[in-house]
Coordinates of C-alpha atoms in Angstrom, one line a residue:
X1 CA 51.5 73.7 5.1
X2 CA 48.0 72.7 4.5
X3 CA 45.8 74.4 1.6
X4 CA 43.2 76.9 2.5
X5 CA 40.1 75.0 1.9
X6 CA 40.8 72.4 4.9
X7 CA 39.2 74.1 6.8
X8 CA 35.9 75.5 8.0
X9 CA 35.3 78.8 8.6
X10 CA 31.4 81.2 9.5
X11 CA 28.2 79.8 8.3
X12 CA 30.4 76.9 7.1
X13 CA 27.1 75.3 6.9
X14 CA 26.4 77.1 3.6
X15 CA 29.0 78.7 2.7
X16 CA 32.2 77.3 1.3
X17 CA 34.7 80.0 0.3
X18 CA 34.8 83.5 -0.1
X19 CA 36.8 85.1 -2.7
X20 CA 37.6 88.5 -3.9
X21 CA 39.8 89.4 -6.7
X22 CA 40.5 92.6 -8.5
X23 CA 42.2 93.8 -12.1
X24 CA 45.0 96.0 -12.1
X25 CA 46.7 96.7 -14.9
X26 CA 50.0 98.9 -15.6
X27 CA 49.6 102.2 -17.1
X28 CA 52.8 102.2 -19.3
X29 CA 51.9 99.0 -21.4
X30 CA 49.0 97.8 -23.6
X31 CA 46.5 95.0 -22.2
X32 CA 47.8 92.0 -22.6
X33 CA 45.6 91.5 -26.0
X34 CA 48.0 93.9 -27.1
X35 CA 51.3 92.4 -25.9
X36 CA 53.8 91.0 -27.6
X37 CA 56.3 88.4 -25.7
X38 CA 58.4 90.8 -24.6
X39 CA 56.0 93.4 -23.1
X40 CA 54.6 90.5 -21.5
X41 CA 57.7 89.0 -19.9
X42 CA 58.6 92.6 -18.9
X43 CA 54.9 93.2 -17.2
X44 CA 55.3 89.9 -15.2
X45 CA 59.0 90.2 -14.4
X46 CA 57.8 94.0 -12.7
X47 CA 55.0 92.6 -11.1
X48 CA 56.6 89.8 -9.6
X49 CA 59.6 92.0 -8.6
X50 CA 57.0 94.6 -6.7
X51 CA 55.3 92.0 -4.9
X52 CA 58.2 89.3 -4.3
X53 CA 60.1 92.4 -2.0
X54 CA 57.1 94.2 -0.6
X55 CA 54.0 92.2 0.6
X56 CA 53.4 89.5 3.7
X57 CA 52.6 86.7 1.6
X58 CA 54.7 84.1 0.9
X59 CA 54.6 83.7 -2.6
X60 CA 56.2 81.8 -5.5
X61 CA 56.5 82.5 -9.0
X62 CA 55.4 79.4 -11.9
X63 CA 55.9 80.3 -15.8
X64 CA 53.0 78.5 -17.0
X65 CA 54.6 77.2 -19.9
X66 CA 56.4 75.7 -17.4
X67 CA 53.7 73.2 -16.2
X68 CA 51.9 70.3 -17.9
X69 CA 48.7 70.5 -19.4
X70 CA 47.2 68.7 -16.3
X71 CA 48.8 70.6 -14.1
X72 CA 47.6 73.7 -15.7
X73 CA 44.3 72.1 -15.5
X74 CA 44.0 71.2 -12.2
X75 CA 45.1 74.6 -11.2
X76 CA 41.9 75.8 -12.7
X77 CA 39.4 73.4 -11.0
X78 CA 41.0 74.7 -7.8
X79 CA 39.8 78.1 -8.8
X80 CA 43.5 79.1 -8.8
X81 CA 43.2 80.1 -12.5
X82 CA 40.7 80.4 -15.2
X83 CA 40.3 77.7 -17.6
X84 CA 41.6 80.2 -20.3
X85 CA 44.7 81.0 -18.6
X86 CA 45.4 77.6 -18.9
X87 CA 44.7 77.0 -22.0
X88 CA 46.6 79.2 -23.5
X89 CA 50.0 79.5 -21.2
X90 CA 52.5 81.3 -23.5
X91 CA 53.4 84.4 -22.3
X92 CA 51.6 84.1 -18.9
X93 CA 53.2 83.4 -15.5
X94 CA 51.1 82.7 -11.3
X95 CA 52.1 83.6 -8.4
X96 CA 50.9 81.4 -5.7
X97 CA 50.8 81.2 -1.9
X98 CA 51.9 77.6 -0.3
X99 CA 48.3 77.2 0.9
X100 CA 47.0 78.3 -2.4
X101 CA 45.0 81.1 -0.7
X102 CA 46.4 83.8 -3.0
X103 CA 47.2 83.3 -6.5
X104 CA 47.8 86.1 -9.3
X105 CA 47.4 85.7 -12.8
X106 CA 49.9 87.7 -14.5
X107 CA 48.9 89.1 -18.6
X108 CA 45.7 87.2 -18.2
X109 CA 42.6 89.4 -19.6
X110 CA 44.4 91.8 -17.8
X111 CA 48.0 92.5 -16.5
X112 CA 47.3 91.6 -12.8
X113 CA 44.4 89.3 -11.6
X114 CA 45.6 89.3 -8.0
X115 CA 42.2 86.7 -6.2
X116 CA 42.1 85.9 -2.2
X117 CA 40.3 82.8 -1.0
X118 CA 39.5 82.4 2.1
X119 CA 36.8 79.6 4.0
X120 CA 32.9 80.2 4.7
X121 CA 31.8 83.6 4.7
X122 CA 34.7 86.3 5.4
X123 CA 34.9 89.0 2.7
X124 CA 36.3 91.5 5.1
X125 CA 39.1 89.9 5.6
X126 CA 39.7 88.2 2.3
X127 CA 39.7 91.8 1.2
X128 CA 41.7 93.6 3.5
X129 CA 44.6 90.6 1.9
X130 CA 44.1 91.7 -1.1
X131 CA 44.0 95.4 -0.7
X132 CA 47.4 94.8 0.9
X133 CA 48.6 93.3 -1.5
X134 CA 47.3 96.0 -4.1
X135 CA 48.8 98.5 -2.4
X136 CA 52.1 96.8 -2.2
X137 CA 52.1 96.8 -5.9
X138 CA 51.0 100.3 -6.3
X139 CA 53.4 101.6 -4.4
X140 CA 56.5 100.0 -6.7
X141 CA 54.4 100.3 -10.2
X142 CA 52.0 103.3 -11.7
X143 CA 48.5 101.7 -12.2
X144 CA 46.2 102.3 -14.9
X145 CA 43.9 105.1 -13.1
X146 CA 41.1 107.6 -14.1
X147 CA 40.0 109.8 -11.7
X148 CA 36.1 109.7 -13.2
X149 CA 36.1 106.1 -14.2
X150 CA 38.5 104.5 -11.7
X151 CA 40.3 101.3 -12.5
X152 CA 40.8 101.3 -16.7
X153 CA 40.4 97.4 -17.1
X154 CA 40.3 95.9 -20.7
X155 CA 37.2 94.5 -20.0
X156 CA 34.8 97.8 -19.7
X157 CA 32.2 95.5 -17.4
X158 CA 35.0 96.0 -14.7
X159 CA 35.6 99.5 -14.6
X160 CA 35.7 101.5 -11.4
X161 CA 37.0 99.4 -8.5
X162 CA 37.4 96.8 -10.7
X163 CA 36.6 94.3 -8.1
X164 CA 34.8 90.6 -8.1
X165 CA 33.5 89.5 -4.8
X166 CA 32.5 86.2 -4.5
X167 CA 30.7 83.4 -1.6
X168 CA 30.5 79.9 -2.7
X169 CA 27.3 78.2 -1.9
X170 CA 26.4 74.9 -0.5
X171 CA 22.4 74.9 -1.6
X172 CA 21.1 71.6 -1.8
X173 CA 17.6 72.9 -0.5
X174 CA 16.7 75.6 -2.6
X175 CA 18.2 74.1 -5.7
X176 CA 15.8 70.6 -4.8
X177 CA 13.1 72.6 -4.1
X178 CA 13.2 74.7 -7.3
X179 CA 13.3 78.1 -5.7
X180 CA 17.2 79.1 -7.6
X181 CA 15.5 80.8 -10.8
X182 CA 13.4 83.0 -8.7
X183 CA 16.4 83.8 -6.2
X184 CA 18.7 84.4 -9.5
X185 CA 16.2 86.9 -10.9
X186 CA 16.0 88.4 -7.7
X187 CA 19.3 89.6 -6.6
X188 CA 20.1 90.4 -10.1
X189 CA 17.9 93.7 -9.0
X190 CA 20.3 94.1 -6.2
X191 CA 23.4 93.9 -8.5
X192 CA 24.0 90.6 -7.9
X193 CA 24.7 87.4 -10.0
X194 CA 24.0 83.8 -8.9
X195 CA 25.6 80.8 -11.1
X196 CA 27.3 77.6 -11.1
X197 CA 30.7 77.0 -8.8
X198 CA 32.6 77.2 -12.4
X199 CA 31.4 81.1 -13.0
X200 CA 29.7 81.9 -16.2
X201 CA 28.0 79.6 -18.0
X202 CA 29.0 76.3 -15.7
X203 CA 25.9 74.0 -14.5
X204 CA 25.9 74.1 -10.2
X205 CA 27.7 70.5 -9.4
X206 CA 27.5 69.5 -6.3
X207 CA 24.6 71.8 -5.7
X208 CA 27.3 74.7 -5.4
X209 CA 26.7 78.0 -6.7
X210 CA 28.4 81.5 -6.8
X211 CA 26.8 84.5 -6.0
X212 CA 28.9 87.8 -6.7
X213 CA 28.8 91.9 -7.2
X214 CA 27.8 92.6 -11.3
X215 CA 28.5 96.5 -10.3
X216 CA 32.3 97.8 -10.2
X217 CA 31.0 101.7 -11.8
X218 CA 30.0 104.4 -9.2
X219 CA 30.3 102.1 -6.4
X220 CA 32.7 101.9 -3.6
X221 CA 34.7 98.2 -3.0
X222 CA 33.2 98.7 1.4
X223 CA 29.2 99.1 -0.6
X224 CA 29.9 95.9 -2.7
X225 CA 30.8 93.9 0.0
X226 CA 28.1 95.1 2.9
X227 CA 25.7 93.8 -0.4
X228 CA 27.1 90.7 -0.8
X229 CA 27.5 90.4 2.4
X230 CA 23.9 90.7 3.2
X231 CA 22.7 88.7 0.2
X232 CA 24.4 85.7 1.1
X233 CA 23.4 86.1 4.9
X234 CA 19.5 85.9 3.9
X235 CA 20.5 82.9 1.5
X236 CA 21.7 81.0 4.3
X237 CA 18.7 81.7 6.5
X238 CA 16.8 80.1 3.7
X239 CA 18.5 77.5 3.0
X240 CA 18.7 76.7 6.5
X241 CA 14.8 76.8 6.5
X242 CA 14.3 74.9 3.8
X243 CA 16.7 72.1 5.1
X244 CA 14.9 71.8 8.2
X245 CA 11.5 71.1 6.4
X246 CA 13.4 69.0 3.9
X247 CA 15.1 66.4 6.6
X248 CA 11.5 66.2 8.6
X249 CA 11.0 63.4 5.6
X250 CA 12.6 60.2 6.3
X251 CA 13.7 60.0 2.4
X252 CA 15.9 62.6 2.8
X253 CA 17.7 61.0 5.6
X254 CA 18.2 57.5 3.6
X255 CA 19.4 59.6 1.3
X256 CA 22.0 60.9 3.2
X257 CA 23.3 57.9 4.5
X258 CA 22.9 55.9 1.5
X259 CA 24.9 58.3 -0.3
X260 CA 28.0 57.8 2.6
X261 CA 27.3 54.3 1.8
X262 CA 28.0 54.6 -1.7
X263 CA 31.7 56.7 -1.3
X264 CA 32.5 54.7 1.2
X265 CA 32.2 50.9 -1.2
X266 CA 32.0 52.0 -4.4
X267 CA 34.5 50.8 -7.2
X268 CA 34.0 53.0 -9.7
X269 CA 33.4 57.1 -9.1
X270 CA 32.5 59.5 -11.7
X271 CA 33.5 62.7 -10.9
X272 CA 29.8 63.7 -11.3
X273 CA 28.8 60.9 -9.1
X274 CA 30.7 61.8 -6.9
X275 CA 30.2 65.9 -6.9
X276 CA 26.2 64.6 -6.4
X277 CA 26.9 62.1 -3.8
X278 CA 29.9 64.4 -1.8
X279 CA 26.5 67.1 -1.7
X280 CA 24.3 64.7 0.1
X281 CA 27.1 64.0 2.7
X282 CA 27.7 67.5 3.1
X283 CA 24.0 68.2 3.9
X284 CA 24.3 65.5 6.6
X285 CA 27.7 66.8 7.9
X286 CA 26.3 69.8 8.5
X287 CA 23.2 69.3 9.7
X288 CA 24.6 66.9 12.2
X289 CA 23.9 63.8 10.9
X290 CA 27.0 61.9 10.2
X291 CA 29.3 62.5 12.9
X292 CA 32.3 60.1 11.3
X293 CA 33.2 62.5 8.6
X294 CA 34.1 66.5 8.8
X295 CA 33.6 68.8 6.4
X296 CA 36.9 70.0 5.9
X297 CA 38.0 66.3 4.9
X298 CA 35.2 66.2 2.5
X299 CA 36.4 69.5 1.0
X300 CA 40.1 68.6 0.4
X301 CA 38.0 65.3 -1.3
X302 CA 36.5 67.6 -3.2
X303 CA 39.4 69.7 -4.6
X304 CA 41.7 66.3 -4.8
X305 CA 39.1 64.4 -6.5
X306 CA 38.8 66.3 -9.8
X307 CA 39.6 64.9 -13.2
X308 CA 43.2 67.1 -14.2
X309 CA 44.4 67.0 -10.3
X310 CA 44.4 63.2 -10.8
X311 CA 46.2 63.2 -13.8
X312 CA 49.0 65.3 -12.2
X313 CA 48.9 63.5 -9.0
X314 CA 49.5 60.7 -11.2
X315 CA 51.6 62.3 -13.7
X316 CA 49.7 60.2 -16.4
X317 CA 47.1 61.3 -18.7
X318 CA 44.8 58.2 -17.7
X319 CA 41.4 57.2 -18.8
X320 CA 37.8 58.1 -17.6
X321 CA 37.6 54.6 -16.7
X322 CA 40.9 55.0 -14.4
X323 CA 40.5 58.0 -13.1
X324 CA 37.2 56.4 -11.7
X325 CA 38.8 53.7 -10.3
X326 CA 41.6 55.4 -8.5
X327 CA 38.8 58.3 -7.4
X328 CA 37.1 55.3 -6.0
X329 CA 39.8 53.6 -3.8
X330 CA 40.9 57.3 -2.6
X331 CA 37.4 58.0 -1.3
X332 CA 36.8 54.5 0.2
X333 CA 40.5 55.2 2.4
X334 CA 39.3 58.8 2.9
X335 CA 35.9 57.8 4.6
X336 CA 36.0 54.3 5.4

């Protein structure tokens, strides 16, 4: 089965992915913090046991001390994991779909960190996934509830629906033309939070950023949404505008193409390099100016091309120097 993100879904344009994820936890056992082993393997073995016989999803269950450090890794630059989940793997298990568009971390910050990823801009029904498969484990298990504060979450920035909504953003415009700061400051009015592809405290590579709901208090999950929902509409409009003004210049246009050139005769990639140069050819995909290469080959390039999915494709932990060379040949074969 193919993964999720080969493949393009609305205003694919702009927008990558969609993701929403919510923080459950069980009411009969401490957070995770204050776990032992047992309590944890207990709290996954119940969780996995709820979901395994009563959602849609196909899903499979991974100890994580069960993987490699690269494999952990890589799981993380897919946005399948945090980085600390896999930094830390004792005690913690994922459940995973076979095209990787639901994954749960079990006794990460929280007991269940159940996530939904789905292509371009569909929060409606990346949500209705997940709500399904809430329910499915509210109906075997007794969540930790309050009837004034909603969700209790060991985190208290996540109390009340307990729920992060995300869009991933292609923006080369208005991160060239300087106009993020004042967009940032902006919907962070509105509730809203605009950073790099890597969540807090990551630097936008690729020109991809992540705009998603701050509030989970005195707000319902359907609110949250419509908000994002309209946020990342009006970013697209701009960007959109801004794009067309942009490629009027010839320079951008070389640009474009001499960045194709490049992945397509290089010998040695960076993954930086090639994050920068993937964004130009992107930008020309999908403004229709390279009609040789789609998107959603671009974007399995993209999640393929990172430094720990290498390693594990591999199975060696191999230099910066190799990585760069195998990234090369890959994306010559890919778009040559």
């Amino acid at each position: 089965m193919s993964k999720w993100y080969i493949s393009s879904g609305d205003k694919c344009e702009v927008v990558v992915s969609t993701r929403v994820r919510l923080a459950r936890n069980l009411e009969e056992y401490p957070f995770p913090a204050k776990l032992n082993a047992e309590g944890k393997a207990q709290v996954n073995a119940l969780v996995r046991d709820a979901l395994l016989g009563g959602c849609e999803e196909d899903l499979s269950y991974i100890e994580m001390e069960s993987l490699s450090r690269a494999q952990a890794i890589s799981l993380a630059e897919r946005h399948l994991i945090s980085p600390e989940f896999a930094s830390a793997p004792k005690g913690r298990a994922l459940m995973l779909s076979e095209d990787e568009s639901v994954s749960i971390m079990l006794c990460e910050e929280d007991h269940i960190r159940l996530q939904v990823m789905e292509s371009g801009l569909a929060l409606d029904s990346a949500y209705k996934r997940a709500d399904n498969l809430d329910n499915a484990v509210a109906q075997k298990l007794q969540l930790a509830f309050d009837e004034r504060i909603g969700f209790l979450t060991q985190c208290p920035t996540n109390l009340g629906t307990a729920m992060r909504a995300s869009v991933m953003l292609h923006l080369p415009g208005l991160s060239k033309s300087g106009q993020i700061t004042k967009i940032a400051a902006t919907v962070s009015k509105l509730g809203l939070i605009i950073r790099g592809a890597y969540g807090e405290g990551s630097s936008p590579i690729g020109d991809l950023y992540q705009l998603s709901n701050q509030v989970t208090l005195g707000i319902s999950e359907e609110t949250a949404l419509s908000n994002l929902k309209a946020i990342a509409q009006q970013l697209v409009a701009q960007e959109l505008n801004v794009r067309e003004q942009m490629l009027k210049s010839p320079a951008w246009e070389d640009k474009i193409f001499r960045a194709l050139g490049t992945l397509q005769n290089a010998r040695l990639l960076s993954c930086d390099e090639f994050m920068q140069l993937s964004s130009l050819v992107r930008l020309g995909i999908a403004q229709g100016l390279l009609k040789d290469v789609s998107l959603e080959s671009l974007s399995e390039l993209m999640a393929d091309m990172q430094p720990a999915t290498i390693n594990a494709r591999e199975n060696q932990n191999l230099t910066a120097a190799e990585r760069d060379e195998l990234r090369a040949k890959a994306v010559r074969e890919a778009l040559s």
